[in-house]
Structures are given as C-alpha cells and as structure tokens.
Coordinates of C-alpha atoms in Angstrom, one line a residue:
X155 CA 3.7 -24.2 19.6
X156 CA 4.7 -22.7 16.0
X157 CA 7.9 -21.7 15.8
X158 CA 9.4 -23.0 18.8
X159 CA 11.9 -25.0 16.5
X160 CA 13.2 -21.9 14.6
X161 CA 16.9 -22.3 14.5
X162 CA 17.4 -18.8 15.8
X163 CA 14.6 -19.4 18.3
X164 CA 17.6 -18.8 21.4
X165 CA 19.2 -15.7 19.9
X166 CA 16.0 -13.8 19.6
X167 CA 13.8 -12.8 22.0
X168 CA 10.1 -13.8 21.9
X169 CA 7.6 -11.1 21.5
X170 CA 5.3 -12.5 24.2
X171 CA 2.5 -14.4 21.7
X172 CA 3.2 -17.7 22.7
X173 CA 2.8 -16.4 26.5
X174 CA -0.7 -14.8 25.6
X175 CA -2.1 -18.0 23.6
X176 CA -0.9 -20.4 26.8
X177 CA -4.7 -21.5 27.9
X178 CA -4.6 -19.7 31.7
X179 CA -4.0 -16.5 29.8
X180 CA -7.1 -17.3 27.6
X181 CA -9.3 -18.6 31.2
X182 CA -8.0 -15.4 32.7
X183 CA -9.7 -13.4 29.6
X184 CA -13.1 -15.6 29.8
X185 CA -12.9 -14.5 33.6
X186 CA -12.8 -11.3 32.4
X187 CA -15.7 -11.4 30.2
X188 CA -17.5 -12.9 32.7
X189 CA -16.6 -10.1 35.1
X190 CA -18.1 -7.7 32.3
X191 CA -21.2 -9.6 32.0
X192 CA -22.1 -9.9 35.8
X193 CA -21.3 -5.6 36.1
X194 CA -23.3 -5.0 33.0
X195 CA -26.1 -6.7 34.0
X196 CA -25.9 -5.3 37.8
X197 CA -26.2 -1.8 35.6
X198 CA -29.3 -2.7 34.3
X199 CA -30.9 -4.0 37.7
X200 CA -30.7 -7.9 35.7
X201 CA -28.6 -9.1 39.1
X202 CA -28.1 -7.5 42.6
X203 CA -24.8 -5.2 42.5
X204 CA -23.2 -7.0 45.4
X205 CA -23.3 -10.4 43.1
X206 CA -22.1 -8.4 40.3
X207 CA -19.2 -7.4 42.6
X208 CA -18.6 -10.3 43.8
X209 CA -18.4 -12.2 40.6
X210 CA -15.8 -9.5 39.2
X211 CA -13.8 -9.5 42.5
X212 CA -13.5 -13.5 42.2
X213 CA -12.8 -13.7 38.5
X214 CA -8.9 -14.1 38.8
X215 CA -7.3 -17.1 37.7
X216 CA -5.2 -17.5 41.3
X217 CA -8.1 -17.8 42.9
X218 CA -9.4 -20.7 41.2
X219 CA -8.5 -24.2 42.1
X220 CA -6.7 -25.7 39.3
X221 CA -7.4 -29.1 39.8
X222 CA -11.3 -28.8 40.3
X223 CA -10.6 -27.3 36.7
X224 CA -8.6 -30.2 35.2
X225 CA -10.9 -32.6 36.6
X226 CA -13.9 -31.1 34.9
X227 CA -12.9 -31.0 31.3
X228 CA -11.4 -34.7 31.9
X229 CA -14.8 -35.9 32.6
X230 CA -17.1 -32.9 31.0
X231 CA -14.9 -32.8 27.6
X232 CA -16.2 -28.9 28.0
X233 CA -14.7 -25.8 26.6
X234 CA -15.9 -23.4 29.0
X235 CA -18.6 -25.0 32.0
X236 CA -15.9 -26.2 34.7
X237 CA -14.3 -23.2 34.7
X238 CA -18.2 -21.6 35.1
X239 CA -18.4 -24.0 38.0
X240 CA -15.3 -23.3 39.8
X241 CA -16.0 -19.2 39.4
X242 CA -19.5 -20.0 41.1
X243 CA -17.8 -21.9 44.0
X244 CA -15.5 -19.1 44.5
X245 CA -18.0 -16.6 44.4
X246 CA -20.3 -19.0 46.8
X247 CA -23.7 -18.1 48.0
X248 CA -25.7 -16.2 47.3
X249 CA -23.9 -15.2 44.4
X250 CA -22.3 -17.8 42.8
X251 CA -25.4 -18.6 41.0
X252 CA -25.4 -15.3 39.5
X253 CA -22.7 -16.2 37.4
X254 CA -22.8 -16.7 33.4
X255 CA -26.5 -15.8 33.2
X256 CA -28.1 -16.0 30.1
X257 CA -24.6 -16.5 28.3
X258 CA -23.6 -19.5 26.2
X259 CA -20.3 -20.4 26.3
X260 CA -19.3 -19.2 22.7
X261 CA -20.1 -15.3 24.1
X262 CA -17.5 -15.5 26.2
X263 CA -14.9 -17.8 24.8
X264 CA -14.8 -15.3 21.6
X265 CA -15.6 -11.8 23.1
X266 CA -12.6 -13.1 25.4
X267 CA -10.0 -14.5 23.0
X268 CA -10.7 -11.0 21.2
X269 CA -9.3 -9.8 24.5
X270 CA -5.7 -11.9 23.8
X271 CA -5.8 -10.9 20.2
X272 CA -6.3 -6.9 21.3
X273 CA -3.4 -7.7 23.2
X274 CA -1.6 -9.5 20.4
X275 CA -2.0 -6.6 18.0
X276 CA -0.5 -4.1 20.7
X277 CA 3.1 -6.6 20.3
X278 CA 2.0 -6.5 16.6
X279 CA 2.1 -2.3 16.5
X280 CA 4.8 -2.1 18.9
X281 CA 7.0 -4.9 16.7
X282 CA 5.9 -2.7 13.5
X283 CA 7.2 1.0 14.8
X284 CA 10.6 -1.0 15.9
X285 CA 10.9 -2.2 12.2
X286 CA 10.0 1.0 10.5
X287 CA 12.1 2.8 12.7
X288 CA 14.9 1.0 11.8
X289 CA 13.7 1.0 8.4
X290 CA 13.7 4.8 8.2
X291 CA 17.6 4.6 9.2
X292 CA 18.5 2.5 6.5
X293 CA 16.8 4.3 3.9
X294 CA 18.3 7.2 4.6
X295 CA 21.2 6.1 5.1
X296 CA 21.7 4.5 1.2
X297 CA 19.3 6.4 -0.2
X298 CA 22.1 7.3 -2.7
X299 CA 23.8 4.0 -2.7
X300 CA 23.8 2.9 -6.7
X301 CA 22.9 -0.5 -7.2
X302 CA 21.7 -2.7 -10.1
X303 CA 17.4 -2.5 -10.3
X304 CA 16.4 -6.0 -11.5
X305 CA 13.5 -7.4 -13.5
X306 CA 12.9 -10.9 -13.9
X307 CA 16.3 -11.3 -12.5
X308 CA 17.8 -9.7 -14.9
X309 CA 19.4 -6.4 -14.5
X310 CA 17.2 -3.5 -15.6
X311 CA 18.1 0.1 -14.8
X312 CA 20.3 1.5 -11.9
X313 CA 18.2 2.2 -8.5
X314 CA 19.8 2.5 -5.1
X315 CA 19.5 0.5 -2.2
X316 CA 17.5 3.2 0.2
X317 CA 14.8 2.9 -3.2
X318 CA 14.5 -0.6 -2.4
X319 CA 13.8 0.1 1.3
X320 CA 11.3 3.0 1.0
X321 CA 9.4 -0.2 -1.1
X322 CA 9.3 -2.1 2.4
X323 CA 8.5 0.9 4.3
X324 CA 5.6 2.4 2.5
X325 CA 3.8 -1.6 2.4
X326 CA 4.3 -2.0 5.5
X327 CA 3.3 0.8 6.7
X328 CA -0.2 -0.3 4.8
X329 CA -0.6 -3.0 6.8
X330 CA -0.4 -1.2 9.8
X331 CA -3.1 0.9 8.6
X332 CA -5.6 -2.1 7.8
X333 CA -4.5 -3.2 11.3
X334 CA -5.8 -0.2 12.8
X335 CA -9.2 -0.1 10.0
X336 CA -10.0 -3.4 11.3
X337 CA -10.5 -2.5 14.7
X338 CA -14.1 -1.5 15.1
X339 CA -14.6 -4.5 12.9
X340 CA -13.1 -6.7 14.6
X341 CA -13.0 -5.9 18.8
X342 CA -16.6 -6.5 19.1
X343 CA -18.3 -7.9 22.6
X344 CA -20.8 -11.1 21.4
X345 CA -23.8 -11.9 23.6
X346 CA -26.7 -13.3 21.9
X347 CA -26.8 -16.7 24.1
X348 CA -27.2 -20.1 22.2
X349 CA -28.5 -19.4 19.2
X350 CA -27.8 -15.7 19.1
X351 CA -31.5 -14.5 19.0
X352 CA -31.0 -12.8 22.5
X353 CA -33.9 -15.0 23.6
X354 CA -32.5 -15.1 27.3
X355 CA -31.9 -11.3 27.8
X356 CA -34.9 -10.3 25.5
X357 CA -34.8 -6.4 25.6
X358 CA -31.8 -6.4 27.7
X359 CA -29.9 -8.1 25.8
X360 CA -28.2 -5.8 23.2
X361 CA -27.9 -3.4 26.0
X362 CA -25.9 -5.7 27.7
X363 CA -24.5 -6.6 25.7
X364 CA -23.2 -2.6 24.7
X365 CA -22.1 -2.5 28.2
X366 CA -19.8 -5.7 28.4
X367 CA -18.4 -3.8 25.0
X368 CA -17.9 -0.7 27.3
X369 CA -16.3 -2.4 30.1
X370 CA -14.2 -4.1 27.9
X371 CA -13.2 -0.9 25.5
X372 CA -15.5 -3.3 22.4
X373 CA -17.5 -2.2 20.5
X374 CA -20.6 -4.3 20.3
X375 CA -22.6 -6.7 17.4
X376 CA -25.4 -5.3 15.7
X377 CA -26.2 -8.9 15.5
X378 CA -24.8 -11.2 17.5
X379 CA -24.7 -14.3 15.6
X380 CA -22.4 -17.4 16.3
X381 CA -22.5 -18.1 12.7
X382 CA -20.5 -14.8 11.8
X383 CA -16.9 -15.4 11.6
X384 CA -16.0 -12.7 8.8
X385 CA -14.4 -10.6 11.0
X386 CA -12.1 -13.1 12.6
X387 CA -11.3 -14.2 8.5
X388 CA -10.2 -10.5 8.2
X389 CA -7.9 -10.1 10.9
X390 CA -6.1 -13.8 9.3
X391 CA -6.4 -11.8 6.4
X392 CA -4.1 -9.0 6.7
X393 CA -1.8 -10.9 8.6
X394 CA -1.7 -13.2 5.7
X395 CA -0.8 -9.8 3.4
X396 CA 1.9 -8.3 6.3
X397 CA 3.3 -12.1 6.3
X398 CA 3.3 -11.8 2.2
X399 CA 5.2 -8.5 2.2
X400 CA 8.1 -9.7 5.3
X401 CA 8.5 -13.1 3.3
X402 CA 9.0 -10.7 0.2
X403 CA 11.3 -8.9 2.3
X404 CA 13.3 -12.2 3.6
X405 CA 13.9 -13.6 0.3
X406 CA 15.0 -10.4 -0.7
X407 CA 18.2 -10.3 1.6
X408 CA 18.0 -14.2 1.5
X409 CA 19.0 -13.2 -2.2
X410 CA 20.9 -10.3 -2.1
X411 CA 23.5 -12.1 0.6
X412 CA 23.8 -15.0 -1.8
X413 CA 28.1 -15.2 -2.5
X414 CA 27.6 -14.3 -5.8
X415 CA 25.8 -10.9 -5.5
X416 CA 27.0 -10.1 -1.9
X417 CA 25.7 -6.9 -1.4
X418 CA 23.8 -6.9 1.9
X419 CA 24.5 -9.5 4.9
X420 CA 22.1 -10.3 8.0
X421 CA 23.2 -10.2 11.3
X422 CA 25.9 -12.9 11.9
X423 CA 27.0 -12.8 15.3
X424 CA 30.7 -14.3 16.2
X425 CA 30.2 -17.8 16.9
X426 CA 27.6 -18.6 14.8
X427 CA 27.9 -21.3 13.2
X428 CA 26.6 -22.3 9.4
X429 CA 27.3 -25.7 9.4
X430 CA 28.2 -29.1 10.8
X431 CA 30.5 -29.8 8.0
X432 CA 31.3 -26.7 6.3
X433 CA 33.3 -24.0 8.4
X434 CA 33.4 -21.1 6.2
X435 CA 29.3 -20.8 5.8
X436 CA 27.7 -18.1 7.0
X437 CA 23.8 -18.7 6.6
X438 CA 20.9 -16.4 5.9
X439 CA 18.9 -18.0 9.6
X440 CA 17.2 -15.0 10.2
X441 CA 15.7 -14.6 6.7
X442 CA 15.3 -18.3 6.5
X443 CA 13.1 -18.4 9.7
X444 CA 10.9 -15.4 8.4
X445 CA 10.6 -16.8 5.1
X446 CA 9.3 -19.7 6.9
X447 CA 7.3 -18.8 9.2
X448 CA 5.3 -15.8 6.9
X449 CA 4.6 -18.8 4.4
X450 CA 2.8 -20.2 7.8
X451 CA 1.0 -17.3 8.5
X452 CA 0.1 -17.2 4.6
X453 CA -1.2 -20.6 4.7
X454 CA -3.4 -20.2 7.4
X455 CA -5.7 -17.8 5.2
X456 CA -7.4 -20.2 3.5
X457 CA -8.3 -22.4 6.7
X458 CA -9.7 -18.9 8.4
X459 CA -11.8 -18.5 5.4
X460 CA -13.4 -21.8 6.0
X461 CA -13.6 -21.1 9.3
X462 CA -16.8 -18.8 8.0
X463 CA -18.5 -21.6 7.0
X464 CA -20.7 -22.1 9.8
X465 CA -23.6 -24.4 9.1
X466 CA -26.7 -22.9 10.8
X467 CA -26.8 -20.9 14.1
X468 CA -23.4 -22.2 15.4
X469 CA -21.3 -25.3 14.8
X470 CA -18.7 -26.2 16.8
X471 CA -16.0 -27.6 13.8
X472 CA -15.3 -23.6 12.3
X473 CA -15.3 -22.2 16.3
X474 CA -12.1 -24.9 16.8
X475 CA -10.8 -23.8 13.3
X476 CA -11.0 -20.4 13.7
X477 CA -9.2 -20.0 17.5
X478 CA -6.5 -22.5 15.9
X479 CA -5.6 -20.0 12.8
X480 CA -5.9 -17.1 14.8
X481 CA -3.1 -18.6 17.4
X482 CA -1.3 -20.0 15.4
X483 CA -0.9 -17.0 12.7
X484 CA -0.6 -14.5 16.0
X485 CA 2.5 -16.6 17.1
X486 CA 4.0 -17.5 13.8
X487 CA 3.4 -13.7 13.2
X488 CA 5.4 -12.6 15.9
X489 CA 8.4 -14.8 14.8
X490 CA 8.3 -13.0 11.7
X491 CA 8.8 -9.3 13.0
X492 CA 10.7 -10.0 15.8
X493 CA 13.5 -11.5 13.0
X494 CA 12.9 -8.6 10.8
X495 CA 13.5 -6.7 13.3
X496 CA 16.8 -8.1 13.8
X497 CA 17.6 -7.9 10.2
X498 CA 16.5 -4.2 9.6
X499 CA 18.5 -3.1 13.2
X500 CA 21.6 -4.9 12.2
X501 CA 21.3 -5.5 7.9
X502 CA 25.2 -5.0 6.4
X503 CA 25.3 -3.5 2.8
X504 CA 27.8 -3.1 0.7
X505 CA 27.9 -0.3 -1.4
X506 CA 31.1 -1.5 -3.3
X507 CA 29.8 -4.5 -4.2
X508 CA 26.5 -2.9 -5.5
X509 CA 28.9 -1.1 -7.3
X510 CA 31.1 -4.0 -8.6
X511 CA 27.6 -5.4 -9.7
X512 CA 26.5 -2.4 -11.2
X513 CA 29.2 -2.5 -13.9
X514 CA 29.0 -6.2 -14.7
X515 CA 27.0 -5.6 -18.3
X516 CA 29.7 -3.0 -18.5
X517 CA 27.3 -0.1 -19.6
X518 CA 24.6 -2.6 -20.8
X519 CA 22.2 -1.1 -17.7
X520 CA 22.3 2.3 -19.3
X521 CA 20.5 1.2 -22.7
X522 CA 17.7 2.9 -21.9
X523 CA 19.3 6.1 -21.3
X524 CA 21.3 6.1 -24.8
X525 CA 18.1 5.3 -26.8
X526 CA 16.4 7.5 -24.9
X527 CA 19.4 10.7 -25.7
X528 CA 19.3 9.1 -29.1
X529 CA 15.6 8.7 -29.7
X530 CA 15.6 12.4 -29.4
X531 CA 17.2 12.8 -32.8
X532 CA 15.8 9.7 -34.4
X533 CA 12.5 8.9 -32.9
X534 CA 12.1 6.6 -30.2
X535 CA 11.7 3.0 -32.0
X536 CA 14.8 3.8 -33.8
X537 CA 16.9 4.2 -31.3
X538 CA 15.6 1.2 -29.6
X539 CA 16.7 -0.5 -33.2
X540 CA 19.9 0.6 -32.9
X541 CA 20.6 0.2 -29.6
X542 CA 19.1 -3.2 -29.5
X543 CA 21.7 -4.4 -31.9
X544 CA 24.5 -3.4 -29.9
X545 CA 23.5 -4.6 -26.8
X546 CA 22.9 -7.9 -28.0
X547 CA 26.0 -7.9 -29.9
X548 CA 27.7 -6.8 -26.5
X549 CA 26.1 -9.7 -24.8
X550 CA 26.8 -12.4 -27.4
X551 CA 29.6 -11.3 -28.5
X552 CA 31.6 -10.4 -25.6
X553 CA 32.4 -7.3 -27.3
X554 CA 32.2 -3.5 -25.1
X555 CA 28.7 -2.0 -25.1
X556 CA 30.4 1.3 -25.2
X557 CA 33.0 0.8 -28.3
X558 CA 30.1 -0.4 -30.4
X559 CA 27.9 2.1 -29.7
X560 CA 31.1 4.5 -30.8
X561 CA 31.4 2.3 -33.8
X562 CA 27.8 2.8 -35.1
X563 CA 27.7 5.6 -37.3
X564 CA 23.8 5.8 -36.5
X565 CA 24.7 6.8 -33.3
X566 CA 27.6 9.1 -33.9
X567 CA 25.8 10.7 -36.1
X568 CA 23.9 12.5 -33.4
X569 CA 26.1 11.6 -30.1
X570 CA 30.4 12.2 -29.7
X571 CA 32.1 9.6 -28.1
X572 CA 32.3 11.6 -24.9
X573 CA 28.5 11.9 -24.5
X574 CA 28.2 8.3 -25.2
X575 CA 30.6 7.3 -22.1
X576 CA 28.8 9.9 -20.2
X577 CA 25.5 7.9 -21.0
X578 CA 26.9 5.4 -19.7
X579 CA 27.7 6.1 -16.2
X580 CA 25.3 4.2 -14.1
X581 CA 24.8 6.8 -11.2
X582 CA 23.5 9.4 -12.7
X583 CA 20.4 7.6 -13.7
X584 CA 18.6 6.4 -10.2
X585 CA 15.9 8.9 -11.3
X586 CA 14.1 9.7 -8.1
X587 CA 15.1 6.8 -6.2
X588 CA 17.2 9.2 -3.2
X589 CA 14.1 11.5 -2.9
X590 CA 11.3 8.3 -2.6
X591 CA 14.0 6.8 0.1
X592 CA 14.1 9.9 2.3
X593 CA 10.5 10.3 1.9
X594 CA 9.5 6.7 2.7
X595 CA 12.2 7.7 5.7
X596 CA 10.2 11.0 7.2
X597 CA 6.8 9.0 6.5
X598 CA 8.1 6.1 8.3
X599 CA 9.4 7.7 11.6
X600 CA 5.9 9.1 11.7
X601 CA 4.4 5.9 11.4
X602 CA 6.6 4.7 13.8
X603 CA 6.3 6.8 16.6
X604 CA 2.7 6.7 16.1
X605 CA 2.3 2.7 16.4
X606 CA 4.4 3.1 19.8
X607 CA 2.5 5.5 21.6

C-alpha cells in the first residue's frame, strides 16, 4: 500500500486508512449497502419484510465463507457477484433470492466505498483539529518572535514566526471547510441499475433509492448515472489542495531546519539516526515523508479527473481508476497529517537564531522603513533613490547600511543619526504580524474543537 515504505513509517502511528481500504472492510461496506437496499425495499412492500430482515441480519462479513468467496472471483473474474452469491446462501430460502434485486453491481460497490471514504474523512477531521490545535499553540506562543520575512528567498521585511503559522492555520482551516461543503455532494446513495435509467425499479426506484440514502445517513442522486464521476473528482480535488498546502508546510521546516538558517527543528527523537555514514546528521524525515507523500496525493488529481471520462452509460476502465485514486490519495493523505501532526506537536524554534538571521544584512531589512520615514519629507520615489543607493552600496561594498545612510546628506537633511539607528531596529517593524498570529490562534481552537466533536 502507499506509504508503507515511509522511513518514519515505525515511529508514527497510522491513522487507520490503510485498515479501511483492506478489501473485507470494503465487502463489509457492500454488505452494508445491500442491507440498505433489501430494508428499503421491504419499506415500500418491493420484498417481504422477513426477507428484508433476513438479508440485513446475514450481511456481516464473519458470517460469510471466505473461501466460497475466493473461489468465485478466481473463476468469475467478478467485482461484486460471488460475494452476492455467498450473501444469498447465507440468507437461504426463501430469502436468499431476495437479495441484490434490481441492483447492478456498480450501485453498491460505489454507494459502499462512499461508506469507507465517510469514514476516511472522519480520521481526516479528527487528524485536522489535532493539527490546528497544535497549531493554535505555536502561534501563540511566537507570535512575537522577530524573524527575517523572505521573498524570492531573499530577505524582505521583518515578520515573526507565529505570522508564518497563522498562514498554515487560516489554509488549512479552508480545507476543512471544502471538506465539510463537499458533503452533500459527495455522500450520495446510487441506484439506477445497469444503465442508470431505473428501468428495474421503475417508479420505485428513486424512492428506493432515497431510502437506502436514509439508512445509510446519504443523501441520494437526482440522477443516478454510472457515468457521473464529478463528485468523486472533487473529493481528489481538495485533497489534492490540503496535500498542496501540508507539502508547502513541509518544505517550509524542511528549509527553515537547513544548518545554515537553523531556526526551527522537527522532532528528533534520541536515537535517531541520520545516516549510515555520517554520525552528526540530524534529518528532516518527518517533513521529508510529508513532502513526499502530499506530492502523491497531488498527482493523483489529474488521474481522478480522467476518471470522469466515462464513455457512455458506464465503462468499467474510469470505475477501476477512480476507486484506485481515491485509496490511494485517502492513504497517502493520512501519512501526511499524521506527520504534520508530529511536526506541529513537537516543532523546536529558535528565536535567537531568527534573531542572529534577522541582523545578517545588518539593517538592510529595514529599507523600507527608512524610505518610507524619509519619503515623508522627500516624496516617496526619492527616498527609494536614495535609499536604493545605499543599500546597494552596503551590499557590494561590504560597507554598514547604517553609516551610509548617516553619511548621506540627503538623508540627514531630514533624519539625525539617532532616528536613523532607531529605523533600523528590526522588531519594531512586524506590523501586525502578533495580532494575525493570535487571531489565526482563537480562530483555530474553534476550528479545532469543532472538527473533533
């Protein structure tokens, strides 16, 4: 399964997908559906009550003889119609033959995979309020920690680091909201029979269908179609975009732990070892993993949305592409947060090295503060003029920002030496960035505590 070779794959704990995607977890959800099928029918007087009772008392996986099962996809090469069998023998006469009626065995393999991914997004939500949780903590706790902001990788104007984290929070807390949007979308019962034209329910088929939906806690489709496949391409969707924002995340303390900015530091837990050769590495694995595995979830977009490309009524090639990317994004998904998890719970950062970094252009970060003091007097472009000379001569030159600013009679025209060096004092120009952080902090423990209910 994805994932399974993840280096840190033995230090942290697996969120459960790989156990809901194992195929008796998916027969136990088709036995469900089928359970759902025979009781809504027995509602509407389609089949006697006592068959519809005894179908739904005999749909459990222990009950079925495994390798009756085995033995019929050997010889059938059948998704779904040994497993029918075996629930008919089961249920045995006179009701066994009750079993499936007028359903094709798409109905029930996708209204019950849609069971496994309900379940999936429950892990998902409950992963989610974990990371934001932790998220909130960290925020607040360096939401006035100065530290260099960068653009193109250069340094740009001073932030701090709980700025950076109210970023992640208020993205991912996005996500969680098209999670939740996609819901009535996406958990919808399906029971149109082959073609989707209802043809073997007639009338009773969309209310049969709205009861299966019922029992199930679907909704149901307005048209039932084995061609439509949009909705299943949404869900790969936005778990493309939560993958996109916790690879984003990754890199970024992939980065920021590098030796030569050292500012922050994943868990490293004593013992673990970097490498075979090289004792005094201590490797980014749990960013390295999500990185990884979000690029997998990211590349399985593409492959849902071809998925929709059903040619006619149904077609067998999109139904095979479409169960693969949703497993395997579900799984590869739940590697992701499950590390980010551990990196948010246990992330280092240090505030002196931020510092150290802070200072490295010696005052060059505070440009835009001076020509903005300065533009006052002289108009904004000309202050940029100015300015732009002696940074550039600082930079080149190796010479002190500060003592050529002091230098330049265009700027001491208007500013004393001891307003320049007050400029130039890195903290005092985060802006907002303490106020976003504890913000992004409140809003996130509300997030939080509603995605774990």
């Amino acid at each position: 399964m994805p994932g399974d070779t993840l280096p840190t794959a033995t230090r942290v704990s697996d969120p459960g997908l790989r156990a809901l995607y194992r195929q008796e977890n998916r027969w136990q959800a088709w036995l469900d559906v089928e359970a759902a099928l025979a009781r809504a029918q027995a509602q509407l007087g389609i089949i006697p009550a006592e068959a519809a009772e005894a179908i739904a008392a005999k749909s459990k996986l222990e009950l079925i003889d495994r390798a009756r099962i085995d033995e019929g996809f050997a010889r059938t090469g059948h998704t779904l119609v040994p497993l029918v069998w075996e629930l008919s023998r089961v249920v045995g006469e006179p009701h066994g033959g009750w079993v499936h009626w007028g359903a094709t065995t798409q109905n029930i393999t996708q209204t019950g995979d849609l069971l496994v991914l309900r379940q999936a997004h429950a892990i998902f939500f409950r992963q989610l309020g974990e990371i934001l949780s932790a998220m909130a903590d960290l925020a607040e706790r360096t939401a006035d920690m100065p530290m260099a902001g960068r653009t193109h990788g250069q340094h740009a104007v001073p932030a701090t680091f709980g700025y950076k984290v109210a970023v992640w929070i208020d993205e991912l807390m996005r996500h969680a909201d098209r999670l939740r949007e996609a819901r009535p979308r996406l958990f919808v019962a399906m029971l149109g029979g082959g073609a989707g034209t209802f043809a073997s329910l007639g009338k009773n088929g969309p209310p049969v269908q709205e009861a299966i939906g019922r029992l199930l806690g679907f909704g149901s489709m307005r048209v039932p179609s084995r061609a439509l496949g949009d909705h299943l391409a949404e869900n790969i969707c936005i778990l493309g975009l939560l993958a996109a924002t916790c690879g984003k995340i990754g890199r970024e303390v992939y980065t920021l732990m590098k030796t030569e900015f050292g500012e922050v530091e994943e868990p490293v837990p004593p013992g673990t070892v970097g490498s075979s050769t090289m004792p005094q590495k201590r490797n980014p694995k749990l960013c390295q993993d999500v990185i990884a595995a979000a690029a997998e979830v990211r590349s399985l977009v593409p492959f849902a949305l071809e998925a929709m490309t059903t040619e006619h009524e149904a077609d067998r090639t999109t139904s095979l592409m479409s169960d693969s990317a949703e497993a395997r994004a579900c799984i590869a998904m739940g590697d992701v947060l499950s590390r980010l998890g551990e990196i948010t719970r246990g992330l280092k950062v240090d505030p002196a090295r931020m510092r150290a970094n802070l200072d490295l252009g010696g005052g060059l970060i505070m440009a835009e503060a001076v020509m903005l003091e300065l533009g006052a007097a002289i108009g904004r472009q000309h202050a940029h003029d100015v300015v732009y000379d002696a940074a550039q001569a600082a930079f080149v030159e190796g010479k002190s920002f500060g003592d050529l600013l002091a230098a330049d009679k265009r700027v001491t025209a208007h500013m004393k030496p001891a307003a320049i060096k007050k400029l130039l004092d890195p903290t005092a120009y985060t802006g907002l960035c303490a106020e976003m952080a504890r913000d992004a902090a409140y809003r996130g423990r509300a997030a939080a505590q509603e995605l774990q209910r």
